[in-house]
Tab-separated table of N, CA and C in Angstrom:
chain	number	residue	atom	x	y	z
E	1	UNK	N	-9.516	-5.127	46.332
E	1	UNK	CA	-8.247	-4.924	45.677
E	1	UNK	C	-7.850	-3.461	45.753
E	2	UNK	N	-6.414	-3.057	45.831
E	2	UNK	CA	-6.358	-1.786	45.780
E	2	UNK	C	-6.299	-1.456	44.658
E	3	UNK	N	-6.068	-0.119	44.161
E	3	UNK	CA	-5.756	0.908	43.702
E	3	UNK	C	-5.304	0.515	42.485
E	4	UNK	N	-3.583	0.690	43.224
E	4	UNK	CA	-2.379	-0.299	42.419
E	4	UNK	C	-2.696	-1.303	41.725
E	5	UNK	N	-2.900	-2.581	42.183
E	5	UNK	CA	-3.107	-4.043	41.741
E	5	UNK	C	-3.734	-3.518	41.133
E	6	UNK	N	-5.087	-2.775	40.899
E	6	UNK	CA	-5.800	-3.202	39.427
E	6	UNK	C	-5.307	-2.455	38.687
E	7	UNK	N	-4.270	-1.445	38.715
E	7	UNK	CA	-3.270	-0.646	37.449
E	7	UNK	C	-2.996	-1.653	36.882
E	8	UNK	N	-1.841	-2.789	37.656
E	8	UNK	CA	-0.686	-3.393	37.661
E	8	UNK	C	-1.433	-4.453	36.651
E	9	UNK	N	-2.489	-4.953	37.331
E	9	UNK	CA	-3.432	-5.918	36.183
E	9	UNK	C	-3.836	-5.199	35.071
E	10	UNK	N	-4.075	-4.270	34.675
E	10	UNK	CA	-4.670	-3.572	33.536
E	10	UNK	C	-3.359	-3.661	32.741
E	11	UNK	N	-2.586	-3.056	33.426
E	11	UNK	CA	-1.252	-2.835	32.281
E	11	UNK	C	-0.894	-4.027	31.927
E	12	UNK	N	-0.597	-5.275	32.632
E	12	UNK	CA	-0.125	-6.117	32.166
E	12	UNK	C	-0.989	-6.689	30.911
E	13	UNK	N	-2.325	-7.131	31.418
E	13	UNK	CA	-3.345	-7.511	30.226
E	13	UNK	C	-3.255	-6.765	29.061
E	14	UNK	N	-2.646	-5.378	28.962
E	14	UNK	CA	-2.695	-4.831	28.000
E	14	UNK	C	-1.559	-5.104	27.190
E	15	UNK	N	-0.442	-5.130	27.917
E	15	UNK	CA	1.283	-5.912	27.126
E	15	UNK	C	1.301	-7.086	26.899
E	16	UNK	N	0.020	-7.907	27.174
E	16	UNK	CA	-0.084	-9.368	27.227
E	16	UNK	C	-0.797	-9.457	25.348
E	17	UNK	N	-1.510	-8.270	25.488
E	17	UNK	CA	-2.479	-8.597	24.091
E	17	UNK	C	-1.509	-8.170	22.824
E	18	UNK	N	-0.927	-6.750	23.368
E	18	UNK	CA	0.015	-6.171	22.593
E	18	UNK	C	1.179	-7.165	21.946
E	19	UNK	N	1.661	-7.868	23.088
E	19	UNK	CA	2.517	-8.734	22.757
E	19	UNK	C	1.993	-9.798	21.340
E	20	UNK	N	1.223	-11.000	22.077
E	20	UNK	CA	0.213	-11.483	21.143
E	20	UNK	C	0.258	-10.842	19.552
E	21	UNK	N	-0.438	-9.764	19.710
E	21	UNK	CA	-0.667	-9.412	18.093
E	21	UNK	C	0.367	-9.155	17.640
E	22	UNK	N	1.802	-8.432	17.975
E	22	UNK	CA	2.635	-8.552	17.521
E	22	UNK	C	3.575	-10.187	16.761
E	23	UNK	N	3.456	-11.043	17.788
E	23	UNK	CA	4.211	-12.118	17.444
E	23	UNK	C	3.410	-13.081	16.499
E	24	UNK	N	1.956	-13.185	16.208
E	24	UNK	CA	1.186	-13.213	15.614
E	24	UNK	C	1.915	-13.356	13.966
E	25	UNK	N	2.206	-11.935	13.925
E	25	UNK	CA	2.633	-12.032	12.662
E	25	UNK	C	4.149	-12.259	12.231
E	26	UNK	N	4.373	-12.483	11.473
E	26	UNK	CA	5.816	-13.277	11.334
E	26	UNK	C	6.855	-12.156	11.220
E	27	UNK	N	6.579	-11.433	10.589
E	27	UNK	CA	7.334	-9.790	10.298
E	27	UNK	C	6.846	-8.791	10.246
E	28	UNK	N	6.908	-7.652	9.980
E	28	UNK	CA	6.821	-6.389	10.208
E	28	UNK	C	5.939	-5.815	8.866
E	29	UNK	N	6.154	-7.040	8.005
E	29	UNK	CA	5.072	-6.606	6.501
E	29	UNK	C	3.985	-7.399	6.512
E	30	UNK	N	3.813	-8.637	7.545
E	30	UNK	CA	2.437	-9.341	7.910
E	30	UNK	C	2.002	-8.075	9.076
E	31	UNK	N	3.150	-7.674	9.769
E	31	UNK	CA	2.318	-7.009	11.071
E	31	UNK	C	1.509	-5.484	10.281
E	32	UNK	N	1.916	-5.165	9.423
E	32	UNK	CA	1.278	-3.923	9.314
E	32	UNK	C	-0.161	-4.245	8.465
E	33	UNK	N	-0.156	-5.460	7.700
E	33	UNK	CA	-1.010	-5.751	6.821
E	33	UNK	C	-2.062	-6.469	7.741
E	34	UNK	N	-2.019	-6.968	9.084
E	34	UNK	CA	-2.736	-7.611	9.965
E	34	UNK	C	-4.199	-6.980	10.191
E	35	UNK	N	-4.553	-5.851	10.017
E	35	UNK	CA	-5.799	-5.209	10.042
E	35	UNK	C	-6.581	-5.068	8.546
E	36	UNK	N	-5.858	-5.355	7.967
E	36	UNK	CA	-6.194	-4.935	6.207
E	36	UNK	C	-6.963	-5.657	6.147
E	37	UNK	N	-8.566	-5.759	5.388
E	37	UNK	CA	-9.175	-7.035	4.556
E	37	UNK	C	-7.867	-7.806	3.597
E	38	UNK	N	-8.535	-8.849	3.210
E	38	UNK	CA	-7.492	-10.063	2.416
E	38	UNK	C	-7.125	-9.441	1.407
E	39	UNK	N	-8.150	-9.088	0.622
E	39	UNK	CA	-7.926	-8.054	-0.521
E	39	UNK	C	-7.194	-7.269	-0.714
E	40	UNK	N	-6.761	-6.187	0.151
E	40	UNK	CA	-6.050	-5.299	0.139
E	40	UNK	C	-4.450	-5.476	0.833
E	41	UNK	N	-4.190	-6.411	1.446
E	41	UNK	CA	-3.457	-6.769	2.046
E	41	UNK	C	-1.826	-6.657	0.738
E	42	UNK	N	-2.393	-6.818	-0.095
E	42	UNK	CA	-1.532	-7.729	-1.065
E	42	UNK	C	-1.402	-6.605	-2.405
E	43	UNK	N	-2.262	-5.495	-1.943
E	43	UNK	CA	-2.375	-4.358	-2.525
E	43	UNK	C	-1.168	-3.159	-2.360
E	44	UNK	N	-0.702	-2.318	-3.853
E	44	UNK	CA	0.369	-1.287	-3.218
E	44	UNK	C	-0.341	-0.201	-3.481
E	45	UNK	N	-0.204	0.821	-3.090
E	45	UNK	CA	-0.061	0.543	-2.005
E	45	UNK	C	-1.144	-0.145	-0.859
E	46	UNK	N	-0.320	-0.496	0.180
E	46	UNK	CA	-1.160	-1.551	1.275
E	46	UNK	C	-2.224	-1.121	1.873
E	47	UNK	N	-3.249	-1.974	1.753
E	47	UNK	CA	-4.362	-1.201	2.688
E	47	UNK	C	-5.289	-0.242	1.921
E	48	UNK	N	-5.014	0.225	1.089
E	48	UNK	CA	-5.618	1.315	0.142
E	48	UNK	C	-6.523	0.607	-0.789
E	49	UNK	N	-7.341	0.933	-0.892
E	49	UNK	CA	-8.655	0.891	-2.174
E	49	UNK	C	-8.113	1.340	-3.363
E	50	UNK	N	-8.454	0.318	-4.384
E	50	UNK	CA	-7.908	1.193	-5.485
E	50	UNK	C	-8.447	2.866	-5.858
E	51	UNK	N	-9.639	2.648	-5.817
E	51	UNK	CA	-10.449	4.117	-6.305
E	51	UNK	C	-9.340	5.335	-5.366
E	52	UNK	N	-9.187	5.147	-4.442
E	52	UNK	CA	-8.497	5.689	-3.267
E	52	UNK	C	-6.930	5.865	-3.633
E	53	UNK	N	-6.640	4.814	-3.993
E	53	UNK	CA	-5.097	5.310	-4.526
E	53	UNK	C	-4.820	6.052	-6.045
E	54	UNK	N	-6.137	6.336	-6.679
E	54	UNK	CA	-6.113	6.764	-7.735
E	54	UNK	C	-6.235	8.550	-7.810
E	55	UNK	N	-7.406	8.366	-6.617
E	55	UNK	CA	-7.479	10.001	-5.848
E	55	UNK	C	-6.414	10.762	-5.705
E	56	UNK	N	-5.330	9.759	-4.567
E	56	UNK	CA	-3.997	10.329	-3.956
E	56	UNK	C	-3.307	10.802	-5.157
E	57	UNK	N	-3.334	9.508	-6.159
E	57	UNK	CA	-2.092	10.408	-7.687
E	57	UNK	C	-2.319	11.605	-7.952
E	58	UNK	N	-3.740	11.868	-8.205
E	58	UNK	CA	-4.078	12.698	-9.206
E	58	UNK	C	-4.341	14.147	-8.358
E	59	UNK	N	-3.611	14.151	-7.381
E	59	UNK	CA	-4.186	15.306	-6.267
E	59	UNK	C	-2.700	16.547	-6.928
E	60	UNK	N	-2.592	17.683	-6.389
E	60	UNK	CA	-1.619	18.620	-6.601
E	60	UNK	C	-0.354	18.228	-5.986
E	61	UNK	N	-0.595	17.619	-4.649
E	61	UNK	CA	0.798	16.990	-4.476
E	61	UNK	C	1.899	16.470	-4.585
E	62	UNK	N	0.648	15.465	-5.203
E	62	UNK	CA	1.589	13.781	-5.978
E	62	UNK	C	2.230	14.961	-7.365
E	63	UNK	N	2.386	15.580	-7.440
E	63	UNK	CA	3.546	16.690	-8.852
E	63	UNK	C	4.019	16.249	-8.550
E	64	UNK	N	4.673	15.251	-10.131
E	64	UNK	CA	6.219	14.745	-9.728
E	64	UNK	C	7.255	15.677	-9.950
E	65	UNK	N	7.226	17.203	-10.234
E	65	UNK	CA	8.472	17.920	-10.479
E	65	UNK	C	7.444	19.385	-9.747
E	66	UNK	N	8.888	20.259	-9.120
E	66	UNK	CA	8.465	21.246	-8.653
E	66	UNK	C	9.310	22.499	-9.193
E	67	UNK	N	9.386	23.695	-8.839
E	67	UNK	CA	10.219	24.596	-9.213
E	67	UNK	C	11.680	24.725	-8.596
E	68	UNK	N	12.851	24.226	-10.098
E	68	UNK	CA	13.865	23.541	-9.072
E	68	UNK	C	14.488	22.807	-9.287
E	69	UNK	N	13.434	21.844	-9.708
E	69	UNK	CA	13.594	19.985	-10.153
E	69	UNK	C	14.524	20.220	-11.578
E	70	UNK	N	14.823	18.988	-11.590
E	70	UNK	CA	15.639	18.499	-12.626
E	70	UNK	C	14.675	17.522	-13.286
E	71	UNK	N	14.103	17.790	-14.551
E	71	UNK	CA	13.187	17.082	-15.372
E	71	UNK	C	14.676	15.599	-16.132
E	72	UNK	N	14.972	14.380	-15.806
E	72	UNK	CA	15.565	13.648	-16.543
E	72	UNK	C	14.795	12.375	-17.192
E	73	UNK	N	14.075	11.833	-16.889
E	73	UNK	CA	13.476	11.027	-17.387
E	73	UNK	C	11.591	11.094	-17.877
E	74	UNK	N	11.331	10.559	-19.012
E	74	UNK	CA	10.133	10.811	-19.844
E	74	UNK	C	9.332	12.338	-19.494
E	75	UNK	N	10.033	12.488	-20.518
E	75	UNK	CA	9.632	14.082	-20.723
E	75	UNK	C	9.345	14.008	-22.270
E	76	UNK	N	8.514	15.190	-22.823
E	76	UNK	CA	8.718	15.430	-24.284
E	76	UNK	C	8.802	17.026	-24.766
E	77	UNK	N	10.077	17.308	-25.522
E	77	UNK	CA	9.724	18.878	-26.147
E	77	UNK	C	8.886	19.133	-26.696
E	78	UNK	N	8.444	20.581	-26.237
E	78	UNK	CA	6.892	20.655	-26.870
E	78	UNK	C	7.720	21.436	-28.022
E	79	UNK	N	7.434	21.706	-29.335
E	79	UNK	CA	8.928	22.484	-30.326
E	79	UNK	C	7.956	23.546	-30.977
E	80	UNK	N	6.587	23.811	-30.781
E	80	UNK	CA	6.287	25.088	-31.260
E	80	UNK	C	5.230	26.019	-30.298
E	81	UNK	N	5.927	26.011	-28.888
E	81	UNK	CA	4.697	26.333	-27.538
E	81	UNK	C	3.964	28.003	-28.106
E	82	UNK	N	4.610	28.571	-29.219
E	82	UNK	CA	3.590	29.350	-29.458
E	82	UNK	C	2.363	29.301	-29.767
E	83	UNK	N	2.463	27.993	-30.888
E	83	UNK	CA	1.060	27.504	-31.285
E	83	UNK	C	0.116	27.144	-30.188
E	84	UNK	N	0.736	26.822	-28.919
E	84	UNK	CA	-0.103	26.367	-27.734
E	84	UNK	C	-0.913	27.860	-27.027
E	85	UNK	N	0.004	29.053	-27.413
E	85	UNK	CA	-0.471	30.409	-26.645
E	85	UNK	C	0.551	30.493	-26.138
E	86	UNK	N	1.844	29.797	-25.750
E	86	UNK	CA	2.461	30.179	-24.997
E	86	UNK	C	3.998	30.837	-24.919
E	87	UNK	N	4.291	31.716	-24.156
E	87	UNK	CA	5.128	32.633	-24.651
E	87	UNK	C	6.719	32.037	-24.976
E	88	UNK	N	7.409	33.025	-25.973
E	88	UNK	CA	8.927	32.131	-26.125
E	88	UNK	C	9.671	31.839	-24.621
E	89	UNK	N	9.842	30.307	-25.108
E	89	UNK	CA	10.828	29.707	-24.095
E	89	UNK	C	11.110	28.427	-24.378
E	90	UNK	N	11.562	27.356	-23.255
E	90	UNK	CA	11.539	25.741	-23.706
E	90	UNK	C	10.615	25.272	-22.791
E	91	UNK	N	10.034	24.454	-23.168
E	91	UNK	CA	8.595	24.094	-22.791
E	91	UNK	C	8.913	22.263	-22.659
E	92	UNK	N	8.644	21.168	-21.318
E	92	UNK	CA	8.517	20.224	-21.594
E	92	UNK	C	7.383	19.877	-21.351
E	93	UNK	N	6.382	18.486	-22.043
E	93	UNK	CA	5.370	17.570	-21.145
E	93	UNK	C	6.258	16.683	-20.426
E	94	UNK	N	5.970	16.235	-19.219
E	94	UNK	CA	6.678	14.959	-18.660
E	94	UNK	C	4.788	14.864	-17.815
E	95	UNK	N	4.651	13.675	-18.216
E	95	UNK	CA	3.288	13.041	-17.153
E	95	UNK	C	1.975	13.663	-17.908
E	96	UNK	N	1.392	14.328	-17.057
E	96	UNK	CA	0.004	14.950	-17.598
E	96	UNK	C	0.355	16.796	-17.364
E	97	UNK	N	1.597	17.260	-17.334
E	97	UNK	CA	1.777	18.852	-17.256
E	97	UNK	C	3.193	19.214	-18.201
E	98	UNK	N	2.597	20.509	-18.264
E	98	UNK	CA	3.477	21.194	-19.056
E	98	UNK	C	4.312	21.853	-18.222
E	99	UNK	N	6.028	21.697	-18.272
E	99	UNK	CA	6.451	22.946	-17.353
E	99	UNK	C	7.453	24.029	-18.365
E	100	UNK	N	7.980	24.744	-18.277
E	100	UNK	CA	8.922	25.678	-18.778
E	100	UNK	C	10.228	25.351	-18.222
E	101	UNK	N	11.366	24.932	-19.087
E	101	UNK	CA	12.429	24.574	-18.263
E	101	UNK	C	13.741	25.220	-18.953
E	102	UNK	N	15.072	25.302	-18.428
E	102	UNK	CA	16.114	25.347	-18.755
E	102	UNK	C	16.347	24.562	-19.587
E	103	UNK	N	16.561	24.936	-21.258
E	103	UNK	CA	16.579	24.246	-22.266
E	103	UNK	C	17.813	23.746	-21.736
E	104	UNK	N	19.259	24.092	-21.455
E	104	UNK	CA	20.237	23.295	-21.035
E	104	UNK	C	20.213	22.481	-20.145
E	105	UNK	N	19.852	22.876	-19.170
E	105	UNK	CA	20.079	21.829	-18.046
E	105	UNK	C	18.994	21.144	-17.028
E	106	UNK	N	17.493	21.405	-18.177
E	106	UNK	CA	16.241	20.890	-17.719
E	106	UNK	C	15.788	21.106	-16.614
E	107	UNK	N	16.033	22.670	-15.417
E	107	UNK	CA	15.588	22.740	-14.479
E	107	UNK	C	14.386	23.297	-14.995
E	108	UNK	N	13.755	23.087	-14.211
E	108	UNK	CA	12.049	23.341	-13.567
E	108	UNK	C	12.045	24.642	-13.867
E	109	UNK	N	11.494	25.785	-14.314
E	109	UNK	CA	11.473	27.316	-14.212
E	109	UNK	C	9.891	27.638	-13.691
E	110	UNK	N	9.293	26.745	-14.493
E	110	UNK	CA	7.625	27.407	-13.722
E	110	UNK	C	6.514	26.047	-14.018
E	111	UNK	N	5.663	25.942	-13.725
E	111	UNK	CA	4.404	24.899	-13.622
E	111	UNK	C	3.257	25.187	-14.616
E	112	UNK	N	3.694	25.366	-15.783
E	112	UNK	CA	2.357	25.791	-16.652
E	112	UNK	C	1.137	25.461	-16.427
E	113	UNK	N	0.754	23.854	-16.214
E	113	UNK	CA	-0.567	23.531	-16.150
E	113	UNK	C	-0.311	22.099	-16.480
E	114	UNK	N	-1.639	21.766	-16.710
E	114	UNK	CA	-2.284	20.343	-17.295
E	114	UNK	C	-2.127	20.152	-18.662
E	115	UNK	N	-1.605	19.222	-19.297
E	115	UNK	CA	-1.394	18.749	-20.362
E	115	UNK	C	-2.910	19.499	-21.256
E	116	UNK	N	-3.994	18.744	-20.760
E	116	UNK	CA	-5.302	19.053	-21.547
E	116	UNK	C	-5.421	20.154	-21.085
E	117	UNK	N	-5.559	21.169	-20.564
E	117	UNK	CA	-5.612	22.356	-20.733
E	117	UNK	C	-4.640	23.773	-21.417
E	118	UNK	N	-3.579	22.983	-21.629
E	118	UNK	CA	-2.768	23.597	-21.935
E	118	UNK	C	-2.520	23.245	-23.721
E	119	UNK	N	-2.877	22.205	-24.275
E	119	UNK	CA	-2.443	21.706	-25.614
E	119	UNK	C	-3.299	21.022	-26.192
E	120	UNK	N	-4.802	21.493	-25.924
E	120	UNK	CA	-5.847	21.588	-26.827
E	120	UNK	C	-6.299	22.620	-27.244
């Protein structure tokens, strides 16, 4: 056989399988879940271990507000942040952190910290 022909066969066998696993699955949310154990399949997120998606939250990233942000939903005034140590300003918790914000218009001013480190 030459050269060619066994490209020509390789490639095809390979769009032949490709194909296959694609049509396999009925849509595009069976096709991505097609490698997943059963378990996880059905998991959000998909594919992820729980222990594993618990990691991702709790990393510096996953901050749901940055310097900037507009704090609008579940937040709480902290109403005496001196008692905490901390200097005059407006102070919210929203989640597990404390930030310093625009008492008017709830922007973000700075990232204090962690709830428990900050208000024990």
């Amino acid at each position: 056989m030459t050269s060619s022909l066994k490209f020509m066969l390789v490639a095809l066998s390979v769009g032949v399988a490709a194909t296959a696993t694609v049509s396999h699955a009925k849509n595009a949310k069976h096709a991505a879940a097609a490698s997943c154990p059963p378990g996880l399949a059905k998991k959000n997120p998909p594919c992820v271990p729980p222990g594993q998606a618990k990691k991702y939250i709790g990393t510096p990233e996953h901050r749901k507000y940055r310097i900037g942000d507009r704090i609008d939903d579940d937040y709480f005034w902290i109403e005496s942040p001196g008692r905490y140590g901390l200097r005059k300003g407006s102070y919210v918790r929203a989640g597990d952190y404390v930030y310093r914000v625009n008492r008017e218009t709830r922007e973000v001013l700075n990232l204090i910290g962690a709830v428990i480190d900050v208000l024990d």
